[in-house]
Short mmCIF file of C-alpha atoms and ligand atoms in Angstrom, two decimals:
data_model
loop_
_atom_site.label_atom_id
_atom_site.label_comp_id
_atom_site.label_asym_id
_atom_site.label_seq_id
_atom_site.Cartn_x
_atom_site.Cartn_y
_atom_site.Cartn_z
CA UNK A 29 1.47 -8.03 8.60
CA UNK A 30 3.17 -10.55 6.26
CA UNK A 31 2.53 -9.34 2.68
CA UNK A 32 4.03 -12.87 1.21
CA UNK A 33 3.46 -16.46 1.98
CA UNK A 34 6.84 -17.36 3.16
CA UNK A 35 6.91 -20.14 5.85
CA UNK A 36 8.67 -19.07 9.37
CA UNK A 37 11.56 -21.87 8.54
CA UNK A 38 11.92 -20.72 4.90
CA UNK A 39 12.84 -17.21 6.26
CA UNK A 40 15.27 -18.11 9.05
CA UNK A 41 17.26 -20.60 6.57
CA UNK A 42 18.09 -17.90 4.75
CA UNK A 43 20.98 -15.06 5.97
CA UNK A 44 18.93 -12.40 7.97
CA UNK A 45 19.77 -9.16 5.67
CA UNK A 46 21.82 -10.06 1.95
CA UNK A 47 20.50 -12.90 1.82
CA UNK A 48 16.57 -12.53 2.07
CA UNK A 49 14.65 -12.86 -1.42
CA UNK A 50 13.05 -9.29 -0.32
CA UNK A 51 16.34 -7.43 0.19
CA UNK A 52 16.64 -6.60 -3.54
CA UNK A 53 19.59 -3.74 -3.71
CA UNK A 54 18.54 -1.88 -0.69
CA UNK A 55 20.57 0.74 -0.04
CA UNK A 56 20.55 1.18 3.95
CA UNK A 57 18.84 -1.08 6.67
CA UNK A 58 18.72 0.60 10.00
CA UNK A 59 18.07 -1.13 13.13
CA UNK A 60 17.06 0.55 15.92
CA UNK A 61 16.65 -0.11 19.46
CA UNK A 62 16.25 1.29 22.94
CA UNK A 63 15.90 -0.96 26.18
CA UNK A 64 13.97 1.85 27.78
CA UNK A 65 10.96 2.23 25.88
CA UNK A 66 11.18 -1.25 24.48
CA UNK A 67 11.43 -0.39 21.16
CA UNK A 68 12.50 -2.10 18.66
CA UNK A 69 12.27 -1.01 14.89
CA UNK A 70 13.91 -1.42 11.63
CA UNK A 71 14.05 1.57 8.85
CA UNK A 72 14.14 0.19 5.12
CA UNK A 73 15.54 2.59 2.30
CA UNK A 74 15.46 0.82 -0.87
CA UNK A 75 16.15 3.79 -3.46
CA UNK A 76 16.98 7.22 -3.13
CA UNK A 77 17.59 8.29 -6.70
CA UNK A 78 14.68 10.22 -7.39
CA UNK A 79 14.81 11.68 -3.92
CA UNK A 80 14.22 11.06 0.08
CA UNK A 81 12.87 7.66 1.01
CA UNK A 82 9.41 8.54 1.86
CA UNK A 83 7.72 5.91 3.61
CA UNK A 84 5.06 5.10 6.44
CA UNK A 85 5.84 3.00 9.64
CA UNK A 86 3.77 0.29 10.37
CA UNK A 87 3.62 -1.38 14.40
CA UNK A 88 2.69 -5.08 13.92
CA UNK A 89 2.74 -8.02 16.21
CA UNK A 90 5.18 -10.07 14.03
CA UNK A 91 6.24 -13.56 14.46
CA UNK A 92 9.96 -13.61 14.74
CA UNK A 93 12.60 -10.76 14.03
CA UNK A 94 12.50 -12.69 10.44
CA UNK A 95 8.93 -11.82 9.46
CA UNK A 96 9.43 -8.00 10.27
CA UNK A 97 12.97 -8.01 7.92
CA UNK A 98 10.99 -8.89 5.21
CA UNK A 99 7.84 -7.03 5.29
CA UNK A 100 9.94 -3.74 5.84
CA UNK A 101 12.33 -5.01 3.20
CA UNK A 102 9.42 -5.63 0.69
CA UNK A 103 7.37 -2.57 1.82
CA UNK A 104 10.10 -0.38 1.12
CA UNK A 105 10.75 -2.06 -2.43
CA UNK A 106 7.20 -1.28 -2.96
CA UNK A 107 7.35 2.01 -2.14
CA UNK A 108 10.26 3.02 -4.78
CA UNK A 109 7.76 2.04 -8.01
CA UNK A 110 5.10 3.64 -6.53
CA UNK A 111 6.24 7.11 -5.76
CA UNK A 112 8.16 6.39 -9.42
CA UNK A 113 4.90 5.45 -11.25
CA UNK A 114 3.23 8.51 -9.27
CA UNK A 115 5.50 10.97 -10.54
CA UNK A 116 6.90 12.46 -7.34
CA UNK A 117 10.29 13.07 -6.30
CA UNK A 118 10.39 10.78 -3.94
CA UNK A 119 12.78 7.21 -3.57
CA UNK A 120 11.41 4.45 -1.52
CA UNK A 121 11.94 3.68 2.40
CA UNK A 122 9.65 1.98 4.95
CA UNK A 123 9.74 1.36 8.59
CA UNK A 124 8.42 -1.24 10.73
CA UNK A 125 7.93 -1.39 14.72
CA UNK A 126 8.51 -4.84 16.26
CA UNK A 127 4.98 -4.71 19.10
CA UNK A 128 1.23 -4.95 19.14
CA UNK A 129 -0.06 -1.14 18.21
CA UNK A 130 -2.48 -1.48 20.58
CA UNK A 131 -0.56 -2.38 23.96
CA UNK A 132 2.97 -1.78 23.75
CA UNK A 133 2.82 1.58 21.75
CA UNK A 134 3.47 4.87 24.23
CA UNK A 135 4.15 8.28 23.63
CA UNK A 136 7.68 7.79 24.75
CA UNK A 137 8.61 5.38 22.41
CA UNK A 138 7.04 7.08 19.30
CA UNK A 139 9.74 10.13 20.55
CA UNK A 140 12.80 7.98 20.67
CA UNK A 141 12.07 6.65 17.31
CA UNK A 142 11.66 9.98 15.92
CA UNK A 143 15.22 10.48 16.99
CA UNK A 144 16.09 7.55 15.54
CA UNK A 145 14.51 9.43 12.13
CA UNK A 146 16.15 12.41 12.90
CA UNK A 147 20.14 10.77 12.66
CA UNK A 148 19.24 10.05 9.43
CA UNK A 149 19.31 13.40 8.29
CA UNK A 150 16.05 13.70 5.98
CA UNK A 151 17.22 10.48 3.95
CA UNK A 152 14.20 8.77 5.55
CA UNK A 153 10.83 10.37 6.08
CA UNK A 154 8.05 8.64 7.81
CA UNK A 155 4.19 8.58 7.77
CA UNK A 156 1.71 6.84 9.17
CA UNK A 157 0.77 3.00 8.32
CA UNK A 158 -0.90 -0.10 9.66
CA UNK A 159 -0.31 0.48 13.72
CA UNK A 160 0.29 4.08 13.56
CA UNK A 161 -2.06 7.65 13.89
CA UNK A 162 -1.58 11.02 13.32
CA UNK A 163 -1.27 11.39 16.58
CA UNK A 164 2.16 9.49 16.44
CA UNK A 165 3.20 11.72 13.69
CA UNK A 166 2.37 14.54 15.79
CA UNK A 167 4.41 12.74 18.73
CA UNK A 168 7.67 12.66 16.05
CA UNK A 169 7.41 15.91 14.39
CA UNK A 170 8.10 16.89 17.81
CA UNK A 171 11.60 15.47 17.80
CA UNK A 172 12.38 15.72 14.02
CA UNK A 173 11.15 17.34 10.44
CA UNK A 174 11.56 14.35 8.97
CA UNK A 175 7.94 13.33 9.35
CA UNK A 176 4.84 13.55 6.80
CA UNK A 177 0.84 12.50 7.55
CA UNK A 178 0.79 15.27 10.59
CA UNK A 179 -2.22 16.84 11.69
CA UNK A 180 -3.65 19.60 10.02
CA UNK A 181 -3.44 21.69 13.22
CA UNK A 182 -0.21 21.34 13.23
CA UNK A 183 0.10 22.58 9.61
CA UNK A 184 -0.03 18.85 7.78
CA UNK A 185 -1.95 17.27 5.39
CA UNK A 186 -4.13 14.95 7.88
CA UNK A 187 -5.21 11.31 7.30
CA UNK A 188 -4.22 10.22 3.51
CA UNK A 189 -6.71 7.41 3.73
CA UNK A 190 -9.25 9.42 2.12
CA UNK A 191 -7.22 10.39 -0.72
CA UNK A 192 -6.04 6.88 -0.69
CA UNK A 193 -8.84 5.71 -1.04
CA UNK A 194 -9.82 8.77 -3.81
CA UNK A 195 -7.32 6.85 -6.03
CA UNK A 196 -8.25 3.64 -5.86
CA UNK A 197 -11.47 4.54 -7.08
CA UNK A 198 -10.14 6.43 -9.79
CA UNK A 199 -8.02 3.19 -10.74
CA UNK A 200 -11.25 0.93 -10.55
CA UNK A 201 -13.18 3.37 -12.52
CA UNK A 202 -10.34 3.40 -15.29
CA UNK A 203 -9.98 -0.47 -14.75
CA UNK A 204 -13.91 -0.66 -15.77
CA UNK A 205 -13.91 1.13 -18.45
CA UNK A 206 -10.94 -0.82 -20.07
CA UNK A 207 -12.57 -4.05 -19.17
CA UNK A 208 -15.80 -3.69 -19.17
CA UNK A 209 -16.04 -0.66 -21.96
CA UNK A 210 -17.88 2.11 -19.49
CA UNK A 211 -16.56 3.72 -16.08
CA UNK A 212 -19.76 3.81 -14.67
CA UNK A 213 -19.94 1.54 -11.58
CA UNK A 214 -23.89 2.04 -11.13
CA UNK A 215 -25.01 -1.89 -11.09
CA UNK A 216 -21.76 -3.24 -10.96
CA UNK A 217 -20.93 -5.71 -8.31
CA UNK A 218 -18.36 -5.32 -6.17
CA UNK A 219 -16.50 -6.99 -2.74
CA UNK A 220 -14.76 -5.02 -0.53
CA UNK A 221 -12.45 -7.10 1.70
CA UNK A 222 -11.84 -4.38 4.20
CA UNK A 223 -13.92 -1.78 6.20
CA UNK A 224 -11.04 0.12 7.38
CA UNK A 225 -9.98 3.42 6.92
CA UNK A 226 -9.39 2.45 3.20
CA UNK A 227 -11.94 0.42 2.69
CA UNK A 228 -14.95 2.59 4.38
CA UNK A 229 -13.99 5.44 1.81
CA UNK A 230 -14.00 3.64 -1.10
CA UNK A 231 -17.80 1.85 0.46
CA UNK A 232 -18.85 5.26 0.05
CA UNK A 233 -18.11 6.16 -2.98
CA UNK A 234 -19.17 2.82 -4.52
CA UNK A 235 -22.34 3.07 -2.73
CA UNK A 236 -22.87 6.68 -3.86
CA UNK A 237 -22.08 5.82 -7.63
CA UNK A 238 -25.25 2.74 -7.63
CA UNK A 239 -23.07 -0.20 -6.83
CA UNK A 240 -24.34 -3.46 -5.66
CA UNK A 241 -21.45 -3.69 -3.11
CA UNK A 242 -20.64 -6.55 -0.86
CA UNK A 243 -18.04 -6.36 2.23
CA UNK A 244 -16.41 -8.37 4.28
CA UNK A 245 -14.65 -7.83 7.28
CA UNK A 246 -13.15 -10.29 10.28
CA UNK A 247 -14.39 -7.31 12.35
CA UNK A 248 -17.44 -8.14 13.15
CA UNK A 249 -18.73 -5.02 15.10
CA UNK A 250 -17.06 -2.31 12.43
CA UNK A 251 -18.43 -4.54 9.57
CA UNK A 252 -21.99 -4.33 10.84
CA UNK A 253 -21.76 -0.85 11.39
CA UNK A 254 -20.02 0.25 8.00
CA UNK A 255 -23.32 -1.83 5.93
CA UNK A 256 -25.67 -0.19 8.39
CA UNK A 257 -24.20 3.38 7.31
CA UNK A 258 -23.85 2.65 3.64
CA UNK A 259 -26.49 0.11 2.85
CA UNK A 260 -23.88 -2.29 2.00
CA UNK A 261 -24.41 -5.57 1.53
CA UNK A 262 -22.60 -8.05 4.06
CA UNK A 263 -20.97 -11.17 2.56
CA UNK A 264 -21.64 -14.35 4.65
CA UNK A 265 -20.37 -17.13 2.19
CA UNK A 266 -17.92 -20.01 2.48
CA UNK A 267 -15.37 -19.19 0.17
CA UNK A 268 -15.22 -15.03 -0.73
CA UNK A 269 -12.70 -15.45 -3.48
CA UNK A 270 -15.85 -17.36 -5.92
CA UNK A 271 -18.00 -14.65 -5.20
CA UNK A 272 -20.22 -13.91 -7.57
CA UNK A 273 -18.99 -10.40 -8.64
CA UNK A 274 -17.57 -8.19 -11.35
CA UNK A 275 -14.84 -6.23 -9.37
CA UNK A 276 -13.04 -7.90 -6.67
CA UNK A 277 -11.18 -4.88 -4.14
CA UNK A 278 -8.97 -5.63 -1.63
CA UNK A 279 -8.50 -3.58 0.85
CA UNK A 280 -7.03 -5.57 4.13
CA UNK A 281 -4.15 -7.86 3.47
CA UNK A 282 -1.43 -8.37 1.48
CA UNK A 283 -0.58 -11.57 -0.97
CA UNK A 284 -4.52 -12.57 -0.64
CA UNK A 285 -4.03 -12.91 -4.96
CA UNK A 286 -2.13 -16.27 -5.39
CA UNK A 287 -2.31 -19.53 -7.14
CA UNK A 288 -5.47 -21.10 -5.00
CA UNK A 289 -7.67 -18.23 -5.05
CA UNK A 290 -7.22 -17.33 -8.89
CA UNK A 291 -8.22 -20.52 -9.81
CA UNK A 292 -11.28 -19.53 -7.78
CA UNK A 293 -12.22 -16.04 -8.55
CA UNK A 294 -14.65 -15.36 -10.61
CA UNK A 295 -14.34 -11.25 -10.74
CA UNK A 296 -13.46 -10.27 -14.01
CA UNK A 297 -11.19 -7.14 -12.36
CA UNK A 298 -9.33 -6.35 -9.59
CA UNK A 299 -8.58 -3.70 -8.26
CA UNK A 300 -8.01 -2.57 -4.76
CA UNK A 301 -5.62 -0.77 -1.99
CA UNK A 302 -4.26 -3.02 0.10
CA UNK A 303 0.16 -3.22 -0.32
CA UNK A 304 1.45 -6.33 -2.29
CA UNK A 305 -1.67 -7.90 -3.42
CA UNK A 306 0.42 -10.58 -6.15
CA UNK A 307 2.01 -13.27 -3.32
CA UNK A 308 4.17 -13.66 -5.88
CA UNK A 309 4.14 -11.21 -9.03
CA UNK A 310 5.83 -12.49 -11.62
CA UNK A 311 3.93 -16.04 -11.46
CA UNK A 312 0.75 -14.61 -10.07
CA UNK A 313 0.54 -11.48 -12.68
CA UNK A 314 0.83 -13.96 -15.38
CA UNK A 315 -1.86 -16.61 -14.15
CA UNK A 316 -4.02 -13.33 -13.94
CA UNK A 317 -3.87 -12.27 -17.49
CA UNK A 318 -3.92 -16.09 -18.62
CA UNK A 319 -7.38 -16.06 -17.30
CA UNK A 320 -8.45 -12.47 -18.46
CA UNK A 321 -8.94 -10.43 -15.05
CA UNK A 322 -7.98 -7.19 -15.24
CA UNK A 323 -5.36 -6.56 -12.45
CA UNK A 324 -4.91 -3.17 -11.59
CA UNK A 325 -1.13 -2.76 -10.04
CA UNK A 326 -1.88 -1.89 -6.50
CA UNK A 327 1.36 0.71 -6.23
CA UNK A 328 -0.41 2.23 -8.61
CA UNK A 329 -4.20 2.74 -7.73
CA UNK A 330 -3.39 3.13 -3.98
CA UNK A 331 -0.44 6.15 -4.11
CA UNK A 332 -3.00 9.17 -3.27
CA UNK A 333 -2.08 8.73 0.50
CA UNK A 334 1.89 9.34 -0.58
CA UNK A 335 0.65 12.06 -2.99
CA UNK A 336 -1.00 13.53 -0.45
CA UNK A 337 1.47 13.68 2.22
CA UNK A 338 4.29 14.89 -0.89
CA UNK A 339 1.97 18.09 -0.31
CA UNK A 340 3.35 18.63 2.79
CA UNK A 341 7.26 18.24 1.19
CA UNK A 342 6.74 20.20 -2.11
CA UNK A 343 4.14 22.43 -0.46
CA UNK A 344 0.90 22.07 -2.24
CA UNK A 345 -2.88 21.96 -0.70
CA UNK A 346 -5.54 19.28 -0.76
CA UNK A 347 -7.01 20.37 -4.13
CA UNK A 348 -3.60 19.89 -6.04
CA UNK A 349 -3.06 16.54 -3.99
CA UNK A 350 -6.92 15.72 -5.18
CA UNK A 351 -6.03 16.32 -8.90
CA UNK A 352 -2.81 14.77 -9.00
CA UNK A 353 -4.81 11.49 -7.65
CA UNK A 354 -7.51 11.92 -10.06
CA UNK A 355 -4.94 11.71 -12.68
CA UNK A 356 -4.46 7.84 -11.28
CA UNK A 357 -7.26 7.17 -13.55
CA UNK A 358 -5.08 8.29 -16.95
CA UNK A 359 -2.02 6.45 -15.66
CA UNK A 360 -4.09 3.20 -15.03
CA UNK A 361 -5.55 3.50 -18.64
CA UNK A 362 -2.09 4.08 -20.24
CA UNK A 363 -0.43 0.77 -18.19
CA UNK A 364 -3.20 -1.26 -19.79
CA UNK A 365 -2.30 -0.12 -23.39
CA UNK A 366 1.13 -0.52 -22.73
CA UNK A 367 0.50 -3.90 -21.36
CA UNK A 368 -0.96 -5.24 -23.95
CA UNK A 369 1.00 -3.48 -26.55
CA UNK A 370 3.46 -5.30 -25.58
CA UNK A 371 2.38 -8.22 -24.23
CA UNK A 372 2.91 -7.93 -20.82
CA UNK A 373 1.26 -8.46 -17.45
CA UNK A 374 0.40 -4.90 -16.22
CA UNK A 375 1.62 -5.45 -13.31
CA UNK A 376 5.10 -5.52 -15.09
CA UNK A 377 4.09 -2.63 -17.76
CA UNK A 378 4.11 -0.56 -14.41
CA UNK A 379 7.20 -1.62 -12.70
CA UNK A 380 9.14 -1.12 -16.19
CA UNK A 381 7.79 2.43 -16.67
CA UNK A 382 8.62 3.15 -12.76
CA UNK A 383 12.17 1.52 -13.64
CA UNK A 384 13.05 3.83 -16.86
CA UNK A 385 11.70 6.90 -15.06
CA UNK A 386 14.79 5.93 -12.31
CA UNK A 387 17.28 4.84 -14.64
CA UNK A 388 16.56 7.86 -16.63
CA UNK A 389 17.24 10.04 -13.56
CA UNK A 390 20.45 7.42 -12.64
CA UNK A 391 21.71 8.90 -16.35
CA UNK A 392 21.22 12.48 -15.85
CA UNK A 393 22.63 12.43 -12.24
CA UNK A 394 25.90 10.94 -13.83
CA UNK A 395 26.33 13.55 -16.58
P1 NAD B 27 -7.00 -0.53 8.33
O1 NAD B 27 -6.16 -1.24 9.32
O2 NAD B 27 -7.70 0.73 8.71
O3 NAD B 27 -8.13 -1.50 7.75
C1 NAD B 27 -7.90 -2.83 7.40
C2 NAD B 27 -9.21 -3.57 7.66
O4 NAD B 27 -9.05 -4.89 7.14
C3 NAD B 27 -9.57 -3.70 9.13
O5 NAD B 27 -10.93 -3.31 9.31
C4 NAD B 27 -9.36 -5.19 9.42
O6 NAD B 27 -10.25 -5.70 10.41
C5 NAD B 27 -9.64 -5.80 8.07
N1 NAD B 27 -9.07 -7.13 7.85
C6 NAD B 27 -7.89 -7.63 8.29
N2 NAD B 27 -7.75 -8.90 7.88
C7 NAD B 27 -8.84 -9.20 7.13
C8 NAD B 27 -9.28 -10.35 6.42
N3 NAD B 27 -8.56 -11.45 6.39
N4 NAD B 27 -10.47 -10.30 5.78
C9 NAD B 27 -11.22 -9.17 5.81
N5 NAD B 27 -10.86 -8.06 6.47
C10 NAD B 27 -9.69 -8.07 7.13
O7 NAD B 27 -6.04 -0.28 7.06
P2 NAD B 27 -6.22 0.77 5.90
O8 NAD B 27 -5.47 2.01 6.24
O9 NAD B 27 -7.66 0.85 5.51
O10 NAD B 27 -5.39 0.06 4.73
C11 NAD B 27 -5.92 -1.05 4.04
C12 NAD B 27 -4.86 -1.62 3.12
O11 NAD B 27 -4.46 -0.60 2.19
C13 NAD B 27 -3.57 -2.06 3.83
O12 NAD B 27 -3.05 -3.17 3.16
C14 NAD B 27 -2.63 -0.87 3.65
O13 NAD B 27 -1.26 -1.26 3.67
C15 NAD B 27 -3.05 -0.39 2.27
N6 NAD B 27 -2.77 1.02 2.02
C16 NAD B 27 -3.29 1.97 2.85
C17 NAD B 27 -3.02 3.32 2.62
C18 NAD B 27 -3.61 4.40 3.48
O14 NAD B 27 -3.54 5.59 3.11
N7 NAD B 27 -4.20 4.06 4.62
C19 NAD B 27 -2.22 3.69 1.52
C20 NAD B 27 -1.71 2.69 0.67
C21 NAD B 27 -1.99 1.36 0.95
#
C-alpha cells in the first residue's frame, strides 16, 4: 500500500536507498531474500534510541521494488514518533513483504523470514500488519523470539485491532470535545472509510455511543454486512470527501488527506486509524488548520495495537494495555493545547514532543 502520492518515475529517478525523500536517517535497511520460498522482503529500522525497533510486517502487491522501499522506509519513520508519543520503550522499525497476501504467502516462507528476524538479534521485532495474521506470527515465533501480536494460546496478546481501534476512539472522543466542546458522540455524524478490522471496531463503538454513522467500503460484500450488523448507514455518494458530516475517520488508506480533498471536506474533525493520513504533512497539516479541522495526528490516536503488543515485551495484561490506550484521550487533549499555544499544526506539536522525548534519551545515553 503506497501511503504517499509519489509517481512510479519520481521514485526510480531518485537513488534506491540514500537518496529516497522517505529514507530520513534510518539506521539499518535489510534486504532479504530466498529463491526457495520466493520471498522477498525488506526490514526498515529507523531509530533505536529509546529501544528495539518494534514494528509490524505488511505483504502487499507493490508496483516496482521502488514503491515497497518507500512505504517500509516511511512506515518505519512513522513508527519511531509513535511508540515516542506513546510512551513506550520502543524505537521504530517496519517490514514489508514484496507478494499478494493472499496467493503467494505460505507457511514456509513466513519461517524463513522469521530467520531472517532472528539474525538480527532482537534489534527488530515484528507484528502483524496489512497482509499478515496471527497465524503468521505464530508461524515466526516458531523460528525466533523476536516476534509480538502472537496468539493468546500461545501466551500473546492476540489481535491489537481491537485495542487499536480502542484508541482511536479515545482520540476522536478527545478530538470532540476540543472542537466541538463535549465528548459525547450521541448525534454526531460520522464516515468511516474502512470496515476492516479497524474500522468494524470503531463502527461499534460509534454505533453503541448514538452516532449517526456512515461507512464506506470498496468491499462490497463486508460493507453490506458490517451496516447490516451495526445499523450503519452505507454511503452511496459521488464524492465521500464533501460528505455532509462532523467527524471524518479514516480507516483504509494512507495519504487520502491532501490538497484536492481538503478543499472538499466539509468535516469539521478528523480523526481516524489508518498510517500516514497527511500525503504530505508539513503542507497538508497546515492547509488543515488554515481551514479549522481539527486533525488528530494519526501516530497518535492509532498506537493501542503497539501498546498492546509492548504487553507482551514489558509483560503486562490486557487491562494495563486497555488503560494505557485510554490515556490516548489525555495525550490528544494536551497536543491540541500545545498546538495552539504555540501556534503550530498538531500534527507537528506531536512529532516535536515525540522528538524531545528521543533527544532527551540521546542526552542521557551520552552522559
Ligand atoms: P484491514 O485491511 O482489515 O481493513 C482495511 C479496509 O479498508 C478493508 O475492508 C478494505 O476493503 C478497505 N479499503 C481499502 N481501500 C479502500 C478505499 N479506497 N475506500 C474505502 N475502503 C477501502 O486493515 P485494518 O487492520 O483495519 O487497518 C486499517 C488502517 O489502520 C490501515 O491503514 C492500517 O495501517 C492502520 N492501522 C492498523 C492497526 C491495527 O492494529 N490493525 C494499527 C495502526 C494502524
Amino acid at each position: 500500500m503506497i501511503t504517499e502520492v509519489i509517481k512510479a518515475d519520481e521514485l526510480t529517478k531518485a537513488d534506491p536507498v540514500f537518496g529516497q525523500a522517505s529514507f530520513n536517517e534510518h539506521e539499518q535497511i535489510v534486504f532479504c531474500h530466498d529463491k526457495d520460498t520466493g520471498l522477498k522482503a525488506i526490514i526498515g529500522i529507523h531509530n533505536t534510541v529509546l529501544g528495539p525497533a518494534l514494528g509490524g510486517t505488511r505483504m502487499w502487491k507493490y508496483a516496482n521494488e521502488w514503491e515497497a522501499l518507500n512505504d517500509v522506509l516511511r512506515l518505519s519513520r512513522g513508527m519511531t514518533y509513535k511508540s515516542a508519543i506513546s510512551g513506550l520503550n520502543l524505537g521504530g522499525g517496519k517490514a514489508v513483504i514484496i507478494g499478494d497476501a493472499r496467493t503467494e504467502k505460505t507457511p514456509e516462507m513466513m519461517r524463513k523470514f522469521g530467520e531472517f528476524i532472528h539474525s538480527l538479534s532482537g534489534k527488530y521485532i515484528t507484528a502483524e500488519d496489512v497482509g499478515t495474521t496471527t497465524p503468521d506470527m505464530d508461524i515466526i515465533r516458531d523460528v525466533t523470539p523476536h516476534v509480538t501480536g502472537i496468539s493468546e494460546a500461545k501466551g500473546g496478546s492476540g489481535n491489537p485491532s481491537p485495542v487499536t481501534a480502542y484508541g482511536v476512539y479515545m482520540g476522536m472522543k478527545a478530538a470532540a470535545k476540543y472542537k466541538f466542546g463535549s465528548d459525547r458522540l450521541e448525534g454526531k455524524k460520522i464516515l468511516v472509510q474502512g470496515t476492516g478490522h479497524v474500522g468494524e471496531t470503531l463502527i461499534d463503538y460509534l454505533t453503541k455511543e448514538g452516532a449517526m454513522v456512515q461507512i464506506s467500503d470498496i468491499n462490497e460484500v463486508r460493507m453490506q454486512e458490517v451496516a447490516a450488523r451495526y445499523g450503519a448507514q452505507i454511503f452511496r455518494g459521488d464524492d465521500l470527501y464533501s460528505a455532509d458530516v462532523d467527524i471524518y475517520a479514516p480507516c483504509a488508506l494512507g495519504a487520502t488527506i491532501n490538497g484536492d480533498t481538503i478543499e472538499r471536506l466539509k468535516a469539521k474533525v478528523i480523526a481516524g486509524a489508518a498510517n500516514n493520513q497527511l500525503a504530505n504533512e508539513a503542507v497538508h497539516g497546515k492547509m488543515l488548520q488554515e481551514k479549522g479541522i481539527l486533525y488528530a495526528p494519526d501516530f497518535l490516536i492509532n498506537a493501542g495495537g503497539i501498546i498492546n503488543v509492548y504487553g507482551e515485551i514489558v509483560k503486562y495484561g490486557k487491562d494495563e494495555a486497555l488503560k494505557r490506550t485510554e490515556n490516548i484521550y489525555n495525550t490528544t487533549l494536551e497536543i491540541f493545547s500545545f498546538a495552539d499555544a504555540n501556534g503550530v499544526t498538531t500534527h507537528q506539536a506531536a512529532m516535536s514532543i515525540a522528538e524531545k522525548r528521543i533527544a532527551d534519551r540521546k542526552k542521557e545515553m551520552a552522559k
